[in-house]
Coordinates of C-alpha atoms in Angstrom, one line a residue:
M500 CA -19.5 -2.1 7.9
A501 CA -18.0 1.4 8.2
Q502 CA -19.7 4.5 9.9
E503 CA -21.7 6.9 8.5
G504 CA -21.9 11.0 9.5
M505 CA -19.4 14.0 8.9
I506 CA -16.2 13.6 10.9
P507 CA -13.3 16.0 10.0
M508 CA -10.9 14.4 7.8
F509 CA -7.1 16.7 7.9
G510 CA -5.5 17.7 4.6
I511 CA -2.0 18.6 4.0
A512 CA -2.6 22.1 4.9
Q513 CA -4.2 21.6 8.4
Y514 CA -1.9 18.9 9.5
G515 CA 0.6 22.2 8.8
E516 CA -1.3 24.4 10.4
A517 CA -2.0 22.2 13.5
Y518 CA 1.8 21.9 14.0
R519 CA 2.8 25.0 13.5
N520 CA 0.4 26.0 16.3
G521 CA 0.9 23.7 18.6
S522 CA -2.4 21.9 18.9
L523 CA -0.8 19.0 17.2
T524 CA 2.6 17.2 16.5
P525 CA 3.6 14.7 14.1
N526 CA 4.6 12.1 16.7
Q527 CA 1.2 11.9 18.3
V528 CA -0.6 12.0 14.2
I529 CA 1.9 9.1 13.5
A530 CA 0.7 7.0 16.5
D531 CA -2.8 7.9 15.7
H532 CA -2.2 6.5 11.8
I533 CA -0.6 3.4 13.2
G534 CA -3.3 2.3 15.3
Y535 CA -5.9 3.0 12.7
A536 CA -3.9 1.4 10.0
K537 CA -4.3 -1.8 11.9
K538 CA -8.3 -1.4 12.2
V539 CA -8.2 -0.7 8.3
S540 CA -6.5 -3.6 7.4
Q541 CA -8.6 -5.8 9.5
K542 CA -11.8 -4.3 8.0
C543 CA -10.5 -3.5 3.9
N544 CA -7.4 -5.4 3.9
A545 CA -6.1 -2.6 2.7
I546 CA -2.4 -2.6 4.2
S547 CA 0.3 -5.0 3.2
V548 CA 3.3 -3.6 5.6
L549 CA 3.5 -1.3 8.5
N550 CA 6.7 1.3 8.2
P551 CA 8.6 0.7 11.2
R552 CA 10.4 3.4 11.0
A553 CA 7.1 5.9 10.8
E554 CA 7.6 6.6 14.5
E555 CA 11.2 7.6 14.2
L556 CA 10.4 9.7 11.3
A557 CA 7.7 11.5 13.3
E558 CA 9.8 12.0 16.4
A559 CA 12.2 14.0 13.9
S560 CA 9.7 15.9 12.3
T561 CA 8.6 17.0 15.8
E562 CA 11.7 18.2 16.8
R563 CA 12.1 20.3 13.4
F564 CA 8.5 21.7 14.0
S565 CA 9.7 22.5 17.5
Q566 CA 12.7 24.4 16.4
G567 CA 10.8 26.1 13.8
N568 CA 12.6 24.9 11.2
A569 CA 10.1 22.4 9.3
K570 CA 11.1 21.0 5.9
G571 CA 8.1 22.2 3.9
P572 CA 4.7 21.4 3.6
L573 CA 4.7 18.0 3.6
D574 CA 6.4 17.6 7.0
G575 CA 5.2 15.6 9.6
V576 CA 2.4 14.4 7.0
P577 CA 1.0 10.6 7.0
V578 CA 1.2 8.6 3.7
V579 CA 0.5 5.7 2.3
V580 CA 2.3 4.1 -0.8
K581 CA 1.5 1.1 -2.9
D582 CA 3.2 -2.2 -2.3
S583 CA 4.4 -1.7 -6.0
Y584 CA 7.0 1.0 -4.5
H585 CA 10.2 0.2 -3.4
M586 CA 11.2 1.0 0.5
K587 CA 14.6 0.2 1.3
G588 CA 14.5 -2.6 3.6
L589 CA 10.5 -3.4 3.6
K590 CA 9.0 -6.4 1.3
R591 CA 7.4 -5.8 -1.8
W592 CA 5.3 -8.5 -3.5
H593 CA 3.9 -6.7 -6.2
G594 CA 0.6 -7.9 -4.9
S595 CA 1.5 -11.3 -5.9
A596 CA 2.6 -14.6 -4.1
I597 CA 4.9 -15.4 -6.8
H598 CA 7.1 -12.7 -4.7
D599 CA 6.7 -14.2 -2.0
G600 CA 10.1 -14.8 0.2
D601 CA 12.0 -12.6 -1.9
D602 CA 14.4 -10.4 -0.2
P603 CA 13.4 -6.8 0.9
S604 CA 13.8 -4.1 -1.1
A605 CA 17.4 -2.8 -1.1
F606 CA 16.5 0.8 -2.4
S607 CA 13.7 2.9 -2.7
S608 CA 11.8 4.4 -5.5
E609 CA 12.4 7.7 -6.7
P610 CA 8.9 9.3 -5.7
I611 CA 9.7 7.7 -2.0
Q612 CA 12.6 9.6 -2.1
K613 CA 11.4 12.8 -2.6
L614 CA 8.6 12.1 -0.3
E615 CA 10.9 11.5 2.7
A616 CA 13.5 14.2 2.0
A617 CA 10.5 16.5 1.8
G618 CA 9.8 15.2 5.5
A619 CA 6.3 13.4 5.0
V620 CA 5.8 10.0 7.1
I621 CA 5.0 6.8 5.3
V622 CA 2.9 5.2 7.9
A623 CA 2.3 1.9 5.3
K624 CA 2.8 0.0 2.1
T625 CA -1.2 -0.9 1.2
T626 CA -2.2 -3.9 -0.7
M627 CA -2.7 -4.5 -4.4
P628 CA -3.9 -7.3 -7.0
D629 CA -1.2 -9.7 -8.7
M630 CA 1.1 -6.9 -10.8
G631 CA -1.4 -4.5 -10.9
M632 CA -2.8 -6.3 -13.6
L633 CA -6.6 -6.0 -12.3
G634 CA -9.1 -2.8 -11.8
S635 CA -10.1 -4.6 -8.8
G636 CA -8.5 -6.0 -5.7
I637 CA -7.8 -9.6 -6.0
S638 CA -4.7 -10.7 -5.2
S639 CA -3.2 -14.1 -4.2
Q640 CA -0.9 -13.1 -1.6
F641 CA -3.2 -10.2 0.7
G642 CA -6.5 -12.2 -0.4
I643 CA -9.6 -9.3 -1.1
V644 CA -9.2 -5.7 -0.6
R645 CA -12.6 -4.1 -0.1
N646 CA -13.9 -0.8 -0.2
P647 CA -14.8 1.2 3.1
W648 CA -18.3 2.5 1.2
D649 CA -19.4 -0.7 1.2
L650 CA -17.6 -3.9 2.0
S651 CA -19.1 -5.9 -0.4
K652 CA -17.8 -3.9 -3.3
S653 CA -14.5 -3.8 -5.0
P654 CA -12.3 -0.3 -4.3
G655 CA -11.0 -0.7 -8.0
G656 CA -7.3 -1.6 -8.7
S657 CA -4.8 -1.7 -9.0
S658 CA -3.7 1.1 -6.2
S659 CA -6.6 -0.6 -4.2
G660 CA -5.4 -0.6 -0.7
V661 CA -4.4 3.3 -1.2
G662 CA -8.0 3.8 -1.9
A663 CA -9.7 2.2 0.7
S664 CA -7.1 3.7 3.1
L665 CA -7.6 7.0 1.8
A666 CA -11.4 7.1 1.6
S667 CA -11.4 5.3 5.2
G668 CA -9.6 8.6 7.0
L669 CA -6.1 6.9 7.0
A670 CA -3.4 9.3 5.8
A671 CA -3.5 12.6 4.0
F672 CA -2.7 11.3 0.4
G673 CA -1.2 8.4 -1.2
L674 CA 1.3 7.1 -4.2
G675 CA -0.1 4.4 -6.6
T676 CA 0.8 3.5 -9.9
D677 CA -1.1 3.5 -12.9
I678 CA -0.7 1.6 -16.5
A679 CA -4.2 1.3 -17.6
G680 CA -6.1 3.6 -14.8
S681 CA -4.5 1.9 -11.6
V682 CA -4.7 5.4 -9.8
R683 CA -7.8 6.6 -11.8
L684 CA -9.6 3.5 -11.0
P685 CA -9.4 3.7 -7.2
A686 CA -10.0 7.1 -7.2
G687 CA -13.5 6.8 -8.9
H688 CA -14.6 3.6 -6.6
C689 CA -13.1 5.1 -3.5
G690 CA -14.6 9.0 -4.2
L691 CA -11.4 10.7 -4.2
A692 CA -9.2 12.7 -6.2
A693 CA -6.5 12.1 -8.4
I694 CA -3.8 12.5 -10.8
K695 CA -2.0 10.1 -13.5
P696 CA 0.2 12.8 -14.8
T697 CA 1.8 13.4 -18.1
Q698 CA 3.8 9.9 -18.9
E699 CA 6.7 10.9 -16.6
R700 CA 6.1 13.8 -15.1
I701 CA 7.2 11.7 -11.6
A702 CA 10.4 10.9 -12.2
Y703 CA 10.7 6.7 -11.3
S704 CA 13.1 4.3 -10.6
P705 CA 13.6 1.7 -11.5
A706 CA 12.3 3.7 -14.8
S707 CA 9.5 2.7 -16.9
V708 CA 7.9 3.7 -19.9
M709 CA 4.8 1.8 -19.1
R710 CA 4.3 2.9 -15.5
S711 CA 2.8 6.3 -14.5
S712 CA 3.3 7.2 -10.8
G713 CA 0.1 8.8 -9.7
I714 CA -1.3 10.6 -6.5
L715 CA -4.4 10.0 -4.4
S716 CA -6.0 11.9 -2.0
R717 CA -9.2 13.7 -0.7
S718 CA -9.0 17.2 -2.6
I719 CA -7.6 18.2 -5.4
S720 CA -5.6 21.2 -4.0
D721 CA -3.6 18.2 -1.9
V722 CA -2.8 16.5 -5.1
E723 CA -1.3 19.6 -6.5
Q724 CA 0.7 20.2 -3.3
V725 CA 2.1 16.8 -3.4
L726 CA 2.6 17.0 -7.2
A727 CA 4.7 19.8 -6.7
I728 CA 7.1 18.0 -4.6
V729 CA 7.1 14.6 -6.4
G730 CA 7.0 16.1 -9.9
T731 CA 10.6 17.4 -10.7
S732 CA 13.1 16.0 -12.8
S733 CA 15.4 13.3 -12.0
E734 CA 19.2 11.8 -13.4
S735 CA 17.8 8.6 -11.6
D736 CA 15.1 8.4 -14.3
P737 CA 16.3 8.9 -18.0
W738 CA 12.7 9.3 -19.6
S739 CA 12.0 11.9 -16.9
L740 CA 10.3 15.2 -18.3
P741 CA 12.7 18.7 -17.2
G742 CA 11.3 21.0 -15.2
A743 CA 8.7 20.9 -12.8
F744 CA 5.1 21.0 -12.2
E745 CA 3.3 24.4 -11.2
A746 CA -0.1 24.8 -10.6
K747 CA -2.4 27.2 -12.6
Q748 CA -5.1 29.6 -11.5
V749 CA -8.3 28.3 -13.0
G750 CA -9.5 31.7 -13.8
D751 CA -6.4 32.1 -16.6
I752 CA -7.9 28.9 -17.9
L753 CA -11.8 29.8 -18.2
A754 CA -10.8 33.1 -19.3
R755 CA -9.9 31.4 -23.0
K756 CA -13.1 29.9 -23.0
P757 CA -11.7 26.5 -23.2
K758 CA -13.4 23.7 -25.7
V759 CA -14.3 20.7 -23.9
G760 CA -14.9 17.5 -25.3
L761 CA -18.1 15.1 -23.7
L762 CA -16.7 12.0 -24.0
L763 CA -19.3 9.2 -23.1
D764 CA -19.0 6.5 -25.5
M765 CA -15.5 4.8 -26.5
G766 CA -16.7 2.3 -28.7
Y767 CA -16.2 -0.4 -26.9
G768 CA -16.1 -1.7 -23.1
A769 CA -18.2 -2.3 -20.5
S770 CA -21.9 -0.7 -21.4
L771 CA -22.0 2.9 -19.4
D772 CA -24.7 3.0 -16.7
P773 CA -27.4 5.7 -16.8
V774 CA -26.5 7.1 -13.2
V775 CA -22.8 7.6 -14.1
S776 CA -23.7 8.9 -17.5
S777 CA -26.1 11.6 -15.4
F778 CA -23.1 12.6 -13.5
V779 CA -21.0 13.4 -16.1
V780 CA -23.2 15.5 -18.1
R781 CA -23.9 17.3 -14.6
A782 CA -21.0 18.0 -14.3
S783 CA -20.0 19.5 -18.3
E784 CA -23.2 21.7 -17.9
R785 CA -21.6 23.3 -14.6
L786 CA -18.4 24.0 -16.9
A787 CA -20.8 24.9 -20.1
Q788 CA -21.5 27.8 -17.0
M789 CA -17.9 28.6 -16.3
G790 CA -17.2 29.7 -20.0
C791 CA -16.3 26.5 -21.6
Q792 CA -17.5 25.5 -24.8
V793 CA -18.6 21.9 -24.7
E794 CA -19.3 19.6 -27.3
P795 CA -20.3 16.0 -27.5
L796 CA -17.5 13.4 -28.8
S797 CA -17.6 9.8 -29.5
L798 CA -14.5 7.5 -30.4
D799 CA -14.7 4.7 -32.5
L800 CA -12.4 2.1 -31.0
T801 CA -13.2 -1.3 -31.0
D802 CA -12.3 -4.6 -29.1
G803 CA -9.4 -5.0 -32.0
D804 CA -7.6 -2.3 -30.6
F805 CA -8.3 -3.4 -26.4
S806 CA -7.0 -6.6 -28.0
N807 CA -3.9 -5.1 -29.2
A808 CA -3.3 -3.4 -25.5
D809 CA -4.2 -6.6 -23.9
R810 CA -1.5 -8.9 -25.6
V811 CA 1.2 -6.1 -24.5
F812 CA 0.0 -6.3 -20.9
K813 CA -0.5 -10.3 -21.0
A814 CA 3.4 -10.0 -22.1
H815 CA 4.6 -7.5 -19.7
A816 CA 3.0 -10.1 -16.7
A817 CA 3.8 -12.9 -17.9
A818 CA 7.6 -11.9 -18.2
E819 CA 7.3 -11.3 -14.8
I820 CA 5.8 -14.5 -13.8
R821 CA 8.1 -16.3 -15.6
S822 CA 11.3 -15.0 -13.8
S823 CA 9.8 -15.5 -10.1
R824 CA 10.3 -17.3 -7.2
H825 CA 7.0 -18.8 -7.2
P826 CA 5.2 -18.7 -10.9
E827 CA 2.5 -21.3 -10.0
A828 CA 1.2 -19.2 -7.1
V829 CA -0.1 -16.5 -9.8
L830 CA -3.9 -15.8 -9.1
D831 CA -6.0 -18.1 -11.0
Y832 CA -7.6 -15.6 -12.8
V833 CA -4.1 -13.9 -14.2
A834 CA -2.7 -17.5 -14.9
E835 CA -5.9 -18.2 -17.2
W836 CA -5.8 -14.5 -18.8
V837 CA -2.1 -14.7 -19.3
K838 CA -1.9 -18.0 -21.4
E839 CA -1.9 -16.2 -24.9
A840 CA 1.1 -14.8 -24.2
T841 CA 3.0 -17.8 -24.4
E842 CA 2.2 -18.8 -27.7
L843 CA 2.8 -14.9 -29.3
S844 CA 5.3 -14.8 -31.2
M845 CA 8.3 -11.8 -30.8
A846 CA 6.6 -10.4 -34.4
D847 CA 2.9 -11.0 -32.9
Y848 CA 4.3 -8.6 -30.2
E849 CA 5.7 -6.0 -32.0
D850 CA 2.4 -6.0 -33.9
A851 CA 0.7 -5.4 -31.0
M852 CA 2.6 -2.6 -30.1
N853 CA 2.4 -1.0 -33.4
G854 CA -1.3 -1.6 -33.0
V855 CA -1.4 0.1 -29.5
L856 CA 0.6 2.8 -30.8
S857 CA -1.4 3.7 -34.0
T858 CA -4.9 3.3 -31.6
A859 CA -3.0 6.3 -29.4
C860 CA -2.1 8.3 -32.7
H861 CA -6.1 7.9 -34.0
V862 CA -7.1 9.3 -29.9
I863 CA -5.0 11.8 -30.4
D864 CA -5.7 12.8 -33.6
E865 CA -9.6 12.9 -32.6
T866 CA -9.5 15.0 -29.6
K867 CA -6.7 17.5 -30.6
R868 CA -9.6 20.3 -31.8
F869 CA -10.3 20.0 -27.8
D870 CA -8.4 21.9 -24.6
Y871 CA -9.9 19.5 -21.9
L872 CA -11.9 16.3 -22.2
I873 CA -15.0 15.1 -19.8
S874 CA -15.5 11.5 -19.1
P875 CA -16.3 8.8 -16.6
V876 CA -14.0 7.3 -14.9
I877 CA -15.4 3.9 -14.8
P878 CA -18.5 3.0 -16.8
V879 CA -20.4 1.4 -13.7
V880 CA -21.5 2.5 -10.2
G881 CA -19.0 -0.3 -8.5
F882 CA -19.0 -3.7 -8.6
N883 CA -18.1 -6.7 -6.6
A884 CA -14.9 -7.0 -4.6
D885 CA -14.3 -10.7 -5.6
I886 CA -14.9 -10.6 -9.0
P887 CA -12.2 -8.6 -11.7
G888 CA -14.3 -6.3 -13.2
P889 CA -18.2 -6.2 -14.6
G890 CA -17.7 -8.9 -17.4
D891 CA -14.0 -8.8 -17.0
D892 CA -13.5 -12.9 -15.9
E893 CA -11.4 -13.6 -19.0
Q894 CA -10.7 -10.0 -20.2
L895 CA -9.5 -8.7 -17.1
L896 CA -9.0 -4.9 -18.4
H897 CA -12.0 -4.9 -20.5
H898 CA -13.9 -2.4 -17.9
T899 CA -11.0 0.2 -18.3
Q900 CA -12.1 1.6 -21.7
F901 CA -12.0 5.4 -20.3
T902 CA -8.8 5.4 -18.6
A903 CA -6.3 3.0 -20.5
W904 CA -5.8 4.8 -24.0
F905 CA -4.8 7.9 -22.3
N906 CA -1.3 6.0 -20.8
Q907 CA -0.8 5.3 -24.2
T908 CA -1.4 8.8 -25.3
C909 CA 0.9 9.9 -22.4
Q910 CA -1.8 13.0 -21.7
P911 CA -2.4 13.8 -18.2
A912 CA -5.8 12.5 -16.4
A913 CA -6.8 13.9 -13.2
V914 CA -10.2 12.4 -11.1
Y915 CA -12.4 14.2 -8.4
C916 CA -15.5 13.2 -7.0
E917 CA -18.9 14.5 -8.5
G918 CA -20.9 12.9 -6.0
V919 CA -22.8 9.9 -4.2
D920 CA -25.3 7.5 -6.1
Q921 CA -28.4 7.8 -3.8
A922 CA -29.5 3.9 -4.7
S923 CA -26.0 2.1 -4.2
K924 CA -24.6 4.9 -1.4
L925 CA -21.7 4.7 -3.8
P926 CA -19.2 7.6 -4.8
V927 CA -18.9 8.5 -8.7
G928 CA -15.8 10.3 -10.0
I929 CA -15.1 12.5 -13.0
Q930 CA -11.9 12.2 -15.1
I931 CA -10.9 15.2 -16.7
V932 CA -8.3 14.8 -19.6
A933 CA -6.0 17.4 -21.0
K934 CA -3.3 18.0 -23.6
R935 CA 0.2 16.3 -23.0
F936 CA 2.3 18.5 -20.5
D937 CA -1.2 20.0 -19.1
D938 CA -1.1 18.6 -15.6
A939 CA -1.8 21.6 -14.1
G940 CA -5.0 22.4 -16.1
A941 CA -6.7 19.4 -16.0
L942 CA -5.9 19.6 -12.1
A943 CA -7.3 23.1 -12.4
I944 CA -10.5 22.1 -14.0
A945 CA -11.4 19.3 -12.0
G946 CA -10.4 21.4 -8.7
A947 CA -13.3 23.7 -10.3
L948 CA -15.5 21.1 -10.4
E949 CA -14.7 19.7 -7.4
Q950 CA -15.5 23.1 -5.5
S951 CA -18.9 23.7 -7.4
R952 CA -20.1 19.9 -7.0
P953 CA -23.5 20.1 -5.2
E954 CA -23.3 18.1 -2.2
T955 CA -20.6 17.3 0.4
I956 CA -18.6 13.8 0.7
N957 CA -18.9 12.6 3.9
Y958 CA -16.6 9.6 3.6
P959 CA -17.1 6.5 5.5
H960 CA -15.0 5.4 8.6
F961 CA -14.4 3.0 11.5
E962 CA -13.7 3.1 15.1
G963 CA -10.6 4.7 16.0
V964 CA -10.2 6.9 12.8
P965 CA -8.1 10.2 13.5
E966 CA -10.1 12.8 14.4
Y967 CA -8.9 16.1 15.0
G968 CA -11.6 18.6 14.5
C969 CA -11.1 21.6 12.4

């Protein structure tokens, strides 16, 4: 099991300060992280492949710091990225044995290019479930990914390995992808901070209108620093937003006394655990103390709304399976789940897509009177690592009701850890949703709540965790 007790886990600013004053070098830090990645892989099954260029990149970063010529705040900082990203020369399975034997990636995805240009050192790619189609960490290629808080529990999905790595003390931040909550769910399960930004705030290659790149870390401030680097427009992605992300001061936001909707009921999905509800209400009460106007909100979505989204996801997965090298190797849960897609006509798909768009418009209309929403990330306090989700054996994403629709509305959604449930010893995350393009506001509100939470988060760790003192 993971060890308990408070140890210092460096963030971006601490690495930069240590590199500048000479108490650490990128060479030392990256060597430590490569060694620790093997331990995290052994315990949590979180690593898909180590980056063979990590030490070379650390050497170049060390040389830049020695000459007083660092590239910026991310130079030399250790990073992990999800298997779904392409990294030139490295294997990409997209979480599934259907791609086993595929050639290594011939290019690097846009966010990877931006991290490398900023001097960040990617230590490893991390594990994920088949095609990102589960909210847990079960994979036909990698097996079961586990949560370091409790190795019998799931780290969430589909950015499973990123979540498990960061919660274990491996890397300062990570990149995931999010199609129905795949950045935010692991953040919630693993006690992390995260952002699923406004769709296309982070340019992606290959371009996608469904998938959103996102950031996970142990603090909102680190998430903001990374988004300032990767959240810029790019010609490689025809849908990427113009301009660049800029953080906001929370005081400026609170001075406007924003209206906040307390969202505890989406209308369908897994039942909300009273423990989770109590954490969300506690956080909402602090927002009221900060001057926000907090009002309860319920949405009347139905299983019919979910079914439309589910059909679109099934079609998305079925197309990838059909075109793969080993379609028969897909995870059994996913193979059973996508069967409906083989029976859908093009008109059926269009009907489902139109239904999704109609529901997204309904969500926007019902919430437009609020500046921000506060909600759970996950309706339960964790679940076992060997299942897709609470009651999700057939409906793989049914428990994602609080996250999935804000992909469809294209709204930014930030996550922070509100605290740890004393009964289960598992963390509980909170989601802050903002209006489209107000990524900075979502992060600022989440950051204010993170800074004011009534407890310190002591992350689990394993023997050999990089520990440098503060």
